[in-house]
């Protein structure tokens, strides 16, 4: 997407764009993914940076996907790469909350375990 | 990392150099570690590739399902649209639909005052005619008749406001304003009468009885707009002028177009008539002048088809009794009369003993056919003699008249 309207806005812990929002809730140490994420690989950079930064602060992290209706291939690729980086870092406690009513989540989120075996996947 | 160290590049390019380099134990250990790291990264990338592809396949699968659903919806929508067009397309002109859809206000309730020309047509004696027919036949007749009339009204850019049984209420000058709405409406009324020949020919093909229609046209100020509730609203017209048009129509006999003074004035010298007469419709204070239209000159030039018919004098005049009707309730006194002649246009000559006012509506019962009611309107009246035009002619009466010997 080269359209300027799709450029994310907000702070580096609250990234918003048309139809989506990715934000970090510090007290619960949870990153919330909401809406429809269909960015290009390079456009995922701010989200990628937020994930890395937050994990650097502390090994405990929650990823809430229950409000994420759609995630394109570049998006899932970014998540898997993040899982690989976390595995290499070692000593992480990452828990993913997903929804089985969103078809792709039931298939693609459990695959995170291939990259990061200790990750906990919870599907509502 | 393996590829970044120039030694490893050299090693991969030159097997001789590799043997020399790997002879060193430390370098060998380093190489094995780098190769293992590379293998691990390769495994991750393969897994990343496969998992990403799996996700893409899942998304594409859903997309395919959605496309199928959308295609099914499109087919359903097309069917619905075709059905709606088929049922309502003839009745609502494209102009009305486009005007209403174009403006957001078009879908809101509310109205405005506007001077329009109203056309009301009605079939003569349709209720009597229906009595002997099955429901399918009644609907078949109405569909042929209303379809043909809707086509004519569409040609003259009128908009059909509603079908009330066999009656049609159409307006000219709304929703799209028309400068020449009185002229369009009167010309349309004549065209509708002329189209009745085709309608009756089609009805005859299906073994259905012929129809006769009267039309009233009037120009006046009405309220137009979307009337009703949010759940059910329609673009319509209301006001006393609508009722007055209906009254004017009630003075017609089959094949006639009667128009008000206001409509006649708008047409000026382009209007052709048989003459005019004054009536005092119920609920109207002042008497109004009604013109019996035969044609329109000018841009919408059209004239009534010539009506010619031969009178047939009965060898044995038929005794009958008649009652003058007030409104549609029968309540008047019975009077004796004799039917002496009739023609193909449903006119009959009666000899009477009382004075019968012109345009009176009569109920007639022939002595030879007790219990069979016929209805007629007085179209000519002199002392002792009237000419009536049947507005409802039971088949039994037609058959009786056609079977009677004529005077030489």
Coordinates of C-alpha atoms in Angstrom, one line a residue, chain A residues 71 73 77 80 87 103-104 107-108 111 114, chain B residues 44 47-48 51-52 54-56 58-59 62:
Chain A
X71 CA -3.9 -10.6 8.9
X73 CA 0.9 -13.0 4.7
X77 CA 5.5 -13.6 8.4
X80 CA 6.8 -15.8 12.9
X87 CA 13.5 -18.2 20.7
X103 CA -10.9 -19.0 10.8
X104 CA -7.2 -18.1 10.0
X107 CA -4.7 -22.6 11.8
X108 CA -1.9 -19.9 11.8
X111 CA 2.2 -22.6 14.1
X114 CA 7.1 -24.4 15.7
Chain B
X44 CA 13.9 -21.6 10.2
X47 CA 9.6 -23.4 8.2
X48 CA 8.9 -19.7 7.9
X51 CA 4.0 -21.6 7.6
X52 CA 3.5 -18.3 5.8
X54 CA 0.0 -22.2 4.9
X55 CA -1.5 -18.9 6.2
X56 CA -1.8 -17.5 2.7
X58 CA -6.0 -20.4 4.5
X59 CA -6.7 -16.8 3.6
X62 CA -11.7 -18.0 2.7

